[in-house]
């Protein structure tokens, strides 16, 4: 019995897998704290390849702009004023796990049980990964164990490419004009910032950047980043008596004083958190970088106030030390920006059902490019890709589920063409 969701998915799968394996081998890790776009040159290697491949399937206007954004058009096949629909995925991979030298492995017809990868003793254990436990019989793609796979978001890139190639080869299938966008630097929160919504010219768009098959997301965290800078008084330790004020120790006390229940590991569902993700420090100066998240803007502000009060209170215990808390907005919950356009989410729901899948409506405990794009006037919910365990060496993706996502794109085109 085929585990594909449809004959369409099965037909698209070989091309999809071929593209996916090609894309993941290109090192496209983005890098934080880099001026300019894209943050790394490797992303351009993939973007240039995508332009070539888009042209090869007939999208003659495909081009890469100076900031590393690829845009292209697949003209519609229906008359009338159907809206232009956008499809988006990001080419970069996370800086949080090794991303160079990815060598994908396809484990055909997974028989269940742990998957042992050849490098670093990395094991994918279904006992610890309920999603994997349900994929017996699927073809599972992993890395070799010492890098991430890059399904986030090359699964999305490959799904769009394979769906577009299929649609371009089948002009008899109804479709609106489709605009394709491949963006850089999503993982460092910069994917949407230089996106030219006007030039893209779509009425709405979909990011192919979710995970579990069926996922359709129209709600994200609202996110801010906070940088706490503590300055102490640095003196040679041999002469420090009564003089030294150790900023690193103060940073440790600030971390210890943050509410233990407001962490990513202790929260779920709709609860927010305060998450220190990088700490650097010397006696003279310590910097704590944190992200603060919530679905509710008032609660988000409350978490930021707690962080600020905690840092100030701890550092105030030492009058010669000083603290600065710099809060930067990262992205908004997309929900309020999508609500005025219910047809956008409805069309995706319909397309997922047409592929024989029950839509899963889960809020994203994170952000996507769609968060900012929706705020910028391009309503952009997020759709599943079939990849899992993102940003880790255990990342994996099911070929059958990726094919389901690509087939969903073809269905989505039809849903919009028939509106
Ligand atoms: Zn992603």
Tab-separated table of C-alpha atoms and ligand atoms in Angstrom:
chain	number	residue	atom	x	y	z
A	1	UNK	CA	0.000	0.000	0.000
A	2	UNK	CA	1.301	3.426	-0.907
A	3	UNK	CA	1.804	5.810	1.985
A	4	UNK	CA	1.481	8.811	-0.288
A	5	UNK	CA	-1.541	10.991	0.350
A	6	UNK	CA	-2.478	10.939	-3.346
A	7	UNK	CA	-1.286	9.823	-6.795
A	8	UNK	CA	-0.364	13.483	-7.351
A	9	UNK	CA	1.940	13.456	-4.314
A	10	UNK	CA	3.488	10.199	-5.508
A	11	UNK	CA	4.046	11.639	-8.971
A	12	UNK	CA	5.783	14.746	-7.608
A	13	UNK	CA	7.907	12.913	-5.011
A	14	UNK	CA	10.923	11.843	-7.124
A	15	UNK	CA	11.558	15.360	-8.453
A	16	UNK	CA	10.989	16.799	-4.990
A	17	UNK	CA	13.467	14.438	-3.334
A	18	UNK	CA	16.021	15.072	-6.060
A	19	UNK	CA	15.795	18.828	-5.518
A	20	UNK	CA	15.784	18.507	-1.737
A	21	UNK	CA	18.969	16.447	-1.697
A	22	UNK	CA	20.640	18.969	-3.991
A	23	UNK	CA	19.639	22.004	-1.916
A	24	UNK	CA	20.578	20.638	1.513
A	25	UNK	CA	24.173	20.030	0.387
A	26	UNK	CA	24.701	23.775	-0.068
A	27	UNK	CA	25.825	25.473	3.149
A	28	UNK	CA	23.362	28.323	3.658
A	29	UNK	CA	23.668	28.924	7.389
A	30	UNK	CA	22.831	32.499	8.276
A	31	UNK	CA	24.888	34.381	10.847
A	32	UNK	CA	23.813	36.801	13.570
A	33	UNK	CA	25.231	40.287	14.029
A	34	UNK	CA	26.221	40.755	10.388
A	35	UNK	CA	25.411	43.976	8.584
A	36	UNK	CA	24.082	43.618	5.062
A	37	UNK	CA	21.893	41.066	3.359
A	38	UNK	CA	22.206	38.183	3.035
A	39	UNK	CA	24.315	37.588	6.124
A	40	UNK	CA	26.351	34.818	4.453
A	41	UNK	CA	27.507	34.223	0.867
A	42	UNK	CA	26.475	30.562	0.861
A	43	UNK	CA	22.835	31.583	0.721
A	44	UNK	CA	23.505	33.220	-2.646
A	45	UNK	CA	24.860	29.918	-4.013
A	46	UNK	CA	21.480	28.312	-3.429
A	47	UNK	CA	19.549	31.397	-4.548
A	48	UNK	CA	21.461	31.505	-7.854
A	49	UNK	CA	20.778	27.820	-8.398
A	50	UNK	CA	17.073	28.406	-7.740
A	51	UNK	CA	16.967	31.208	-10.303
A	52	UNK	CA	18.516	28.839	-12.864
A	53	UNK	CA	16.091	26.073	-12.007
A	54	UNK	CA	13.073	28.413	-12.094
A	55	UNK	CA	14.128	29.592	-15.566
A	56	UNK	CA	14.644	25.987	-16.627
A	57	UNK	CA	11.000	25.182	-15.872
A	58	UNK	CA	9.869	28.272	-17.768
A	59	UNK	CA	9.712	31.120	-15.239
A	60	UNK	CA	11.692	33.509	-17.428
A	61	UNK	CA	11.470	36.520	-15.106
A	62	UNK	CA	13.196	34.723	-12.223
A	63	UNK	CA	15.822	36.952	-10.666
A	64	UNK	CA	17.965	37.445	-7.620
A	65	UNK	CA	18.111	40.955	-6.174
A	66	UNK	CA	20.988	42.683	-4.390
A	67	UNK	CA	19.719	41.685	-0.947
A	68	UNK	CA	19.505	37.991	-1.790
A	69	UNK	CA	15.787	37.679	-2.513
A	70	UNK	CA	14.643	35.489	-5.404
A	71	UNK	CA	11.364	36.388	-7.091
A	72	UNK	CA	9.652	34.794	-10.087
A	73	UNK	CA	6.235	34.549	-11.718
A	74	UNK	CA	4.251	31.593	-12.991
A	75	UNK	CA	1.440	33.126	-15.077
A	76	UNK	CA	-2.109	31.942	-14.394
A	77	UNK	CA	-4.185	29.667	-16.594
A	78	UNK	CA	-7.628	31.043	-15.789
A	79	UNK	CA	-9.319	34.186	-17.024
A	80	UNK	CA	-10.890	36.809	-14.832
A	81	UNK	CA	-9.483	38.683	-11.911
A	82	UNK	CA	-8.240	35.930	-9.665
A	83	UNK	CA	-5.829	37.360	-7.104
A	84	UNK	CA	-2.093	36.826	-7.431
A	85	UNK	CA	-0.998	34.284	-4.830
A	86	UNK	CA	2.503	34.136	-3.324
A	87	UNK	CA	4.539	31.119	-2.216
A	88	UNK	CA	7.481	31.685	0.113
A	89	UNK	CA	10.276	29.708	1.718
A	90	UNK	CA	13.600	30.676	3.252
A	91	UNK	CA	16.933	29.484	1.877
A	92	UNK	CA	18.991	29.915	5.055
A	93	UNK	CA	19.470	27.333	7.782
A	94	UNK	CA	19.882	27.849	11.507
A	95	UNK	CA	23.208	29.046	12.935
A	96	UNK	CA	22.473	26.931	16.039
A	97	UNK	CA	23.721	23.564	14.710
A	98	UNK	CA	26.543	22.674	12.271
A	99	UNK	CA	25.355	23.341	8.716
A	100	UNK	CA	28.404	22.793	6.558
A	101	UNK	CA	28.976	19.538	4.662
A	102	UNK	CA	25.434	18.194	4.938
A	103	UNK	CA	25.259	14.672	3.506
A	104	UNK	CA	21.650	13.565	3.389
A	105	UNK	CA	20.726	9.915	3.836
A	106	UNK	CA	17.424	8.468	2.608
A	107	UNK	CA	16.221	5.621	4.818
A	108	UNK	CA	13.777	3.869	2.474
A	109	UNK	CA	10.669	2.241	3.940
A	110	UNK	CA	11.451	2.965	7.603
A	111	UNK	CA	10.757	-0.147	9.623
A	112	UNK	CA	10.379	1.525	13.023
A	113	UNK	CA	12.897	1.530	15.852
A	114	UNK	CA	15.915	3.786	16.377
A	115	UNK	CA	17.706	5.156	13.299
A	116	UNK	CA	21.459	5.174	13.910
A	117	UNK	CA	23.352	7.734	11.888
A	118	UNK	CA	26.946	7.083	10.828
A	119	UNK	CA	28.542	10.085	12.535
A	120	UNK	CA	28.753	11.389	16.101
A	121	UNK	CA	26.725	8.432	17.443
A	122	UNK	CA	23.596	10.399	16.603
A	123	UNK	CA	20.455	8.325	17.054
A	124	UNK	CA	16.880	9.176	16.141
A	125	UNK	CA	14.915	7.307	18.756
A	126	UNK	CA	11.163	7.086	18.158
A	127	UNK	CA	10.727	6.554	21.912
A	128	UNK	CA	11.773	10.189	22.310
A	129	UNK	CA	10.213	11.357	19.023
A	130	UNK	CA	6.528	10.523	18.870
A	131	UNK	CA	6.275	12.020	15.373
A	132	UNK	CA	8.861	9.567	14.035
A	133	UNK	CA	7.104	6.644	15.697
A	134	UNK	CA	4.140	7.202	13.385
A	135	UNK	CA	6.162	7.079	10.161
A	136	UNK	CA	6.677	3.358	9.619
A	137	UNK	CA	6.895	2.651	5.906
A	138	UNK	CA	7.830	6.229	5.045
A	139	UNK	CA	11.093	7.182	3.365
A	140	UNK	CA	12.921	9.218	6.014
A	141	UNK	CA	15.655	11.693	5.119
A	142	UNK	CA	18.262	12.545	7.756
A	143	UNK	CA	21.702	14.106	7.879
A	144	UNK	CA	24.747	11.933	8.526
A	145	UNK	CA	24.591	12.804	12.222
A	146	UNK	CA	27.119	15.610	12.509
A	147	UNK	CA	25.120	18.412	10.873
A	148	UNK	CA	21.574	19.624	10.704
A	149	UNK	CA	19.631	18.411	7.677
A	150	UNK	CA	18.266	21.768	6.584
A	151	UNK	CA	14.680	20.647	6.031
A	152	UNK	CA	14.024	23.973	7.747
A	153	UNK	CA	13.425	25.317	5.244
A	154	UNK	CA	14.810	23.521	2.212
A	155	UNK	CA	11.857	21.163	2.470
A	156	UNK	CA	9.703	24.232	1.824
A	157	UNK	CA	11.976	25.405	-1.003
A	158	UNK	CA	11.942	21.969	-2.672
A	159	UNK	CA	8.168	21.623	-2.250
A	160	UNK	CA	7.539	24.959	-3.935
A	161	UNK	CA	10.013	24.175	-6.726
A	162	UNK	CA	8.539	20.724	-7.365
A	163	UNK	CA	4.953	22.034	-7.287
A	164	UNK	CA	5.837	24.897	-9.626
A	165	UNK	CA	7.647	22.538	-12.019
A	166	UNK	CA	4.549	20.318	-12.011
A	167	UNK	CA	2.176	23.230	-12.617
A	168	UNK	CA	4.399	24.679	-15.342
A	169	UNK	CA	4.376	21.301	-17.111
A	170	UNK	CA	0.584	21.056	-16.774
A	171	UNK	CA	-1.001	24.228	-18.177
A	172	UNK	CA	-4.325	22.369	-18.273
A	173	UNK	CA	-4.481	22.615	-14.463
A	174	UNK	CA	-6.325	25.708	-13.213
A	175	UNK	CA	-4.127	28.177	-11.358
A	176	UNK	CA	-4.000	31.859	-10.567
A	177	UNK	CA	-0.839	33.809	-11.305
A	178	UNK	CA	1.661	32.602	-8.733
A	179	UNK	CA	4.518	34.649	-7.371
A	180	UNK	CA	7.454	32.755	-5.946
A	181	UNK	CA	9.737	34.245	-3.304
A	182	UNK	CA	12.826	32.680	-1.737
A	183	UNK	CA	14.112	34.741	1.156
A	184	UNK	CA	17.415	34.881	3.087
A	185	UNK	CA	18.119	35.168	6.814
A	186	UNK	CA	14.813	34.002	8.294
A	187	UNK	CA	16.641	32.206	11.092
A	188	UNK	CA	18.196	35.438	12.316
A	189	UNK	CA	14.865	37.256	12.107
A	190	UNK	CA	15.733	39.293	9.012
A	191	UNK	CA	13.841	37.382	6.325
A	192	UNK	CA	11.022	39.847	5.916
A	193	UNK	CA	12.780	43.087	6.742
A	194	UNK	CA	14.027	43.766	3.210
A	195	UNK	CA	11.156	42.006	1.443
A	196	UNK	CA	9.613	44.319	-1.138
A	197	UNK	CA	5.888	43.585	-0.706
A	198	UNK	CA	4.959	45.971	-3.501
A	199	UNK	CA	7.340	44.476	-6.018
A	200	UNK	CA	6.198	40.987	-5.041
A	201	UNK	CA	2.713	42.124	-6.002
A	202	UNK	CA	0.662	39.311	-4.460
A	203	UNK	CA	-2.659	39.668	-2.656
A	204	UNK	CA	-1.655	37.060	-0.105
A	205	UNK	CA	1.070	34.481	0.358
A	206	UNK	CA	1.899	31.235	2.138
A	207	UNK	CA	5.176	30.388	3.810
A	208	UNK	CA	6.000	26.707	3.441
A	209	UNK	CA	7.856	26.584	6.745
A	210	UNK	CA	5.817	24.510	9.187
A	211	UNK	CA	6.461	21.009	10.432
A	212	UNK	CA	3.886	18.249	11.064
A	213	UNK	CA	1.799	17.177	8.077
A	214	UNK	CA	-1.473	19.136	7.989
A	215	UNK	CA	-0.251	22.123	10.001
A	216	UNK	CA	-1.752	25.450	9.056
A	217	UNK	CA	-0.724	28.328	11.255
A	218	UNK	CA	-2.165	31.795	11.468
A	219	UNK	CA	-0.892	32.652	14.902
A	220	UNK	CA	2.651	33.197	16.130
A	221	UNK	CA	4.304	34.521	19.240
A	222	UNK	CA	4.929	38.215	19.533
A	223	UNK	CA	8.648	38.448	20.077
A	224	UNK	CA	11.185	40.883	21.491
A	225	UNK	CA	14.878	40.559	22.116
A	226	UNK	CA	16.410	42.006	25.272
A	227	UNK	CA	20.083	42.743	25.799
A	228	UNK	CA	21.093	43.250	29.416
A	229	UNK	CA	24.484	44.908	29.764
A	230	UNK	CA	26.042	44.981	33.220
A	231	UNK	CA	29.144	47.054	33.920
A	232	UNK	CA	31.284	46.342	36.955
A	233	UNK	CA	34.642	47.652	38.114
A	234	UNK	CA	37.586	45.602	36.860
A	235	UNK	CA	40.715	45.636	39.027
A	236	UNK	CA	43.687	43.252	39.059
A	237	UNK	CA	42.544	40.529	41.487
A	238	UNK	CA	45.754	40.968	43.499
A	239	UNK	CA	44.794	44.551	44.304
A	240	UNK	CA	41.021	44.079	44.241
A	241	UNK	CA	40.203	44.180	47.939
A	242	UNK	CA	37.227	46.443	48.410
A	243	UNK	CA	37.443	47.685	44.816
A	244	UNK	CA	36.504	44.985	42.330
A	245	UNK	CA	32.858	44.759	41.292
A	246	UNK	CA	32.411	41.600	39.235
A	247	UNK	CA	29.913	42.049	36.404
A	248	UNK	CA	30.031	38.322	35.522
A	249	UNK	CA	28.906	37.386	39.035
A	250	UNK	CA	26.122	39.962	38.916
A	251	UNK	CA	24.980	38.465	35.603
A	252	UNK	CA	24.830	35.052	37.284
A	253	UNK	CA	22.654	36.486	40.047
A	254	UNK	CA	20.324	38.116	37.514
A	255	UNK	CA	19.923	34.771	35.711
A	256	UNK	CA	19.250	32.966	38.985
A	257	UNK	CA	16.628	35.527	39.982
A	258	UNK	CA	14.542	35.207	36.779
A	259	UNK	CA	11.213	33.401	37.315
A	260	UNK	CA	11.836	29.650	36.985
A	261	UNK	CA	8.349	28.966	35.617
A	262	UNK	CA	8.761	31.372	32.679
A	263	UNK	CA	11.153	29.242	30.623
A	264	UNK	CA	10.681	27.532	27.249
A	265	UNK	CA	11.244	24.185	28.964
A	266	UNK	CA	8.556	24.780	31.585
A	267	UNK	CA	5.860	26.296	29.353
A	268	UNK	CA	3.695	25.062	26.477
A	269	UNK	CA	0.614	25.891	24.432
A	270	UNK	CA	-0.165	29.567	24.776
A	271	UNK	CA	2.202	30.392	27.633
A	272	UNK	CA	5.047	32.780	27.016
A	273	UNK	CA	8.579	32.800	28.396
A	274	UNK	CA	11.832	34.630	29.098
A	275	UNK	CA	14.770	32.795	27.554
A	276	UNK	CA	18.434	33.788	28.060
A	277	UNK	CA	20.194	32.278	25.037
A	278	UNK	CA	23.663	33.776	25.231
A	279	UNK	CA	25.761	35.002	28.145
A	280	UNK	CA	29.205	36.550	27.837
A	281	UNK	CA	31.059	38.172	30.659
A	282	UNK	CA	34.225	39.415	32.267
A	283	UNK	CA	34.656	41.101	35.623
A	284	UNK	CA	34.314	44.435	33.876
A	285	UNK	CA	31.337	43.795	31.655
A	286	UNK	CA	28.720	41.096	31.190
A	287	UNK	CA	26.059	40.811	28.510
A	288	UNK	CA	22.963	38.601	28.711
A	289	UNK	CA	20.969	38.204	25.509
A	290	UNK	CA	17.425	36.994	25.909
A	291	UNK	CA	14.327	36.481	23.871
A	292	UNK	CA	10.937	37.171	25.410
A	293	UNK	CA	7.801	35.637	23.892
A	294	UNK	CA	4.047	35.578	24.346
A	295	UNK	CA	0.918	35.325	22.200
A	296	UNK	CA	-0.598	38.214	24.122
A	297	UNK	CA	1.025	41.632	23.801
A	298	UNK	CA	0.078	42.721	27.331
A	299	UNK	CA	1.606	39.588	28.816
A	300	UNK	CA	4.686	40.081	26.658
A	301	UNK	CA	5.085	43.545	28.136
A	302	UNK	CA	4.642	42.120	31.606
A	303	UNK	CA	7.445	39.582	31.029
A	304	UNK	CA	9.725	42.371	29.799
A	305	UNK	CA	8.887	44.413	32.927
A	306	UNK	CA	9.741	41.422	35.133
A	307	UNK	CA	13.082	41.028	33.355
A	308	UNK	CA	13.884	44.715	33.675
A	309	UNK	CA	12.916	44.876	37.368
A	310	UNK	CA	14.943	41.737	38.132
A	311	UNK	CA	18.075	43.054	36.437
A	312	UNK	CA	17.790	46.486	38.028
A	313	UNK	CA	17.082	45.131	41.493
A	314	UNK	CA	20.046	42.731	41.475
A	315	UNK	CA	22.490	45.274	40.110
A	316	UNK	CA	21.196	47.998	42.464
A	317	UNK	CA	22.616	45.933	45.344
A	318	UNK	CA	26.035	47.133	44.167
A	319	UNK	CA	25.980	50.931	43.693
A	320	UNK	CA	29.253	50.985	41.706
A	321	UNK	CA	27.791	48.661	39.056
A	322	UNK	CA	25.378	49.749	36.362
A	323	UNK	CA	22.886	47.989	34.143
A	324	UNK	CA	21.259	48.794	30.845
A	325	UNK	CA	18.309	46.840	29.446
A	326	UNK	CA	17.849	47.318	25.709
A	327	UNK	CA	14.580	45.907	24.337
A	328	UNK	CA	14.106	45.399	20.595
A	329	UNK	CA	10.889	44.373	18.932
A	330	UNK	CA	11.336	41.341	16.649
A	331	UNK	CA	7.952	40.319	15.266
A	332	UNK	CA	4.240	40.572	16.064
A	333	UNK	CA	1.626	37.851	16.444
A	334	UNK	CA	0.276	37.605	12.874
A	335	UNK	CA	-3.259	36.743	13.914
A	336	UNK	CA	-4.699	40.258	14.085
A	337	UNK	CA	-3.263	41.009	10.638
A	338	UNK	CA	-4.768	37.865	9.096
A	339	UNK	CA	-8.227	38.139	10.609
A	340	UNK	CA	-9.464	40.724	8.070
A	341	UNK	CA	-8.710	38.191	5.269
A	342	UNK	CA	-10.351	34.932	6.378
A	343	UNK	CA	-10.370	33.622	2.772
A	344	UNK	CA	-6.582	33.270	2.871
A	345	UNK	CA	-6.554	30.702	5.661
A	346	UNK	CA	-9.772	29.105	4.350
A	347	UNK	CA	-8.211	28.466	0.941
A	348	UNK	CA	-5.274	26.667	2.539
A	349	UNK	CA	-7.588	24.660	4.767
A	350	UNK	CA	-9.535	23.609	1.709
A	351	UNK	CA	-6.378	22.669	-0.203
A	352	UNK	CA	-5.086	20.541	2.683
A	353	UNK	CA	-8.454	18.734	2.847
A	354	UNK	CA	-8.393	18.266	-0.947
A	355	UNK	CA	-5.102	16.422	-0.437
A	356	UNK	CA	-6.921	14.121	1.983
A	357	UNK	CA	-5.364	15.572	5.139
A	358	UNK	CA	-7.117	16.962	8.192
A	359	UNK	CA	-5.806	20.503	8.811
A	360	UNK	CA	-4.028	20.980	12.156
A	361	UNK	CA	-4.545	24.480	13.490
A	362	UNK	CA	-1.790	25.060	16.010
A	363	UNK	CA	-0.306	28.373	17.141
A	364	UNK	CA	3.426	28.607	16.390
A	365	UNK	CA	5.642	28.879	19.447
A	366	UNK	CA	7.978	31.009	17.401
A	367	UNK	CA	7.777	33.427	14.533
A	368	UNK	CA	7.898	33.091	10.784
A	369	UNK	CA	8.554	35.506	7.987
A	370	UNK	CA	4.764	35.643	7.741
A	371	UNK	CA	4.535	37.434	11.090
A	372	UNK	CA	6.189	40.556	9.739
A	373	UNK	CA	4.879	40.162	6.187
A	374	UNK	CA	1.299	40.005	7.441
A	375	UNK	CA	1.909	43.195	9.400
A	376	UNK	CA	3.465	44.746	6.274
A	377	UNK	CA	0.210	44.139	4.369
A	378	UNK	CA	0.837	40.733	2.801
A	379	UNK	CA	-1.400	38.264	4.672
A	380	UNK	CA	0.835	35.177	5.018
A	381	UNK	CA	-0.118	32.104	7.057
A	382	UNK	CA	2.285	29.182	7.404
A	383	UNK	CA	1.872	25.683	5.969
A	384	UNK	CA	3.468	22.343	6.957
A	385	UNK	CA	6.567	20.931	5.244
A	386	UNK	CA	6.927	17.455	6.780
A	387	UNK	CA	10.249	18.200	8.527
A	388	UNK	CA	10.972	17.694	12.243
A	389	UNK	CA	13.559	18.256	15.028
A	390	UNK	CA	14.640	21.511	13.454
A	391	UNK	CA	17.931	23.194	14.349
A	392	UNK	CA	19.501	19.936	15.474
A	393	UNK	CA	21.630	17.083	14.131
A	394	UNK	CA	18.562	14.835	14.554
A	395	UNK	CA	16.554	16.803	12.010
A	396	UNK	CA	14.543	14.550	9.678
A	397	UNK	CA	11.844	14.740	7.038
A	398	UNK	CA	9.457	12.235	5.490
A	399	UNK	CA	9.469	12.090	1.688
A	400	UNK	CA	5.778	11.156	1.734
A	401	UNK	CA	4.908	14.162	3.918
A	402	UNK	CA	7.033	16.560	1.863
A	403	UNK	CA	5.254	15.273	-1.242
A	404	UNK	CA	1.926	15.887	0.505
A	405	UNK	CA	2.988	19.505	1.041
A	406	UNK	CA	3.966	19.918	-2.622
A	407	UNK	CA	0.653	18.388	-3.723
A	408	UNK	CA	-1.144	20.747	-1.332
A	409	UNK	CA	0.430	23.670	-3.219
A	410	UNK	CA	-0.978	22.327	-6.506
A	411	UNK	CA	-4.423	21.994	-4.842
A	412	UNK	CA	-4.096	25.477	-3.387
A	413	UNK	CA	-3.555	26.891	-6.863
A	414	UNK	CA	-6.746	25.180	-7.974
A	415	UNK	CA	-8.733	26.451	-4.975
A	416	UNK	CA	-7.728	30.051	-5.778
A	417	UNK	CA	-8.327	29.609	-9.514
A	418	UNK	CA	-11.882	28.444	-8.854
A	419	UNK	CA	-12.802	31.260	-6.508
B	1	LIG	ZN1	12.079	27.867	9.012
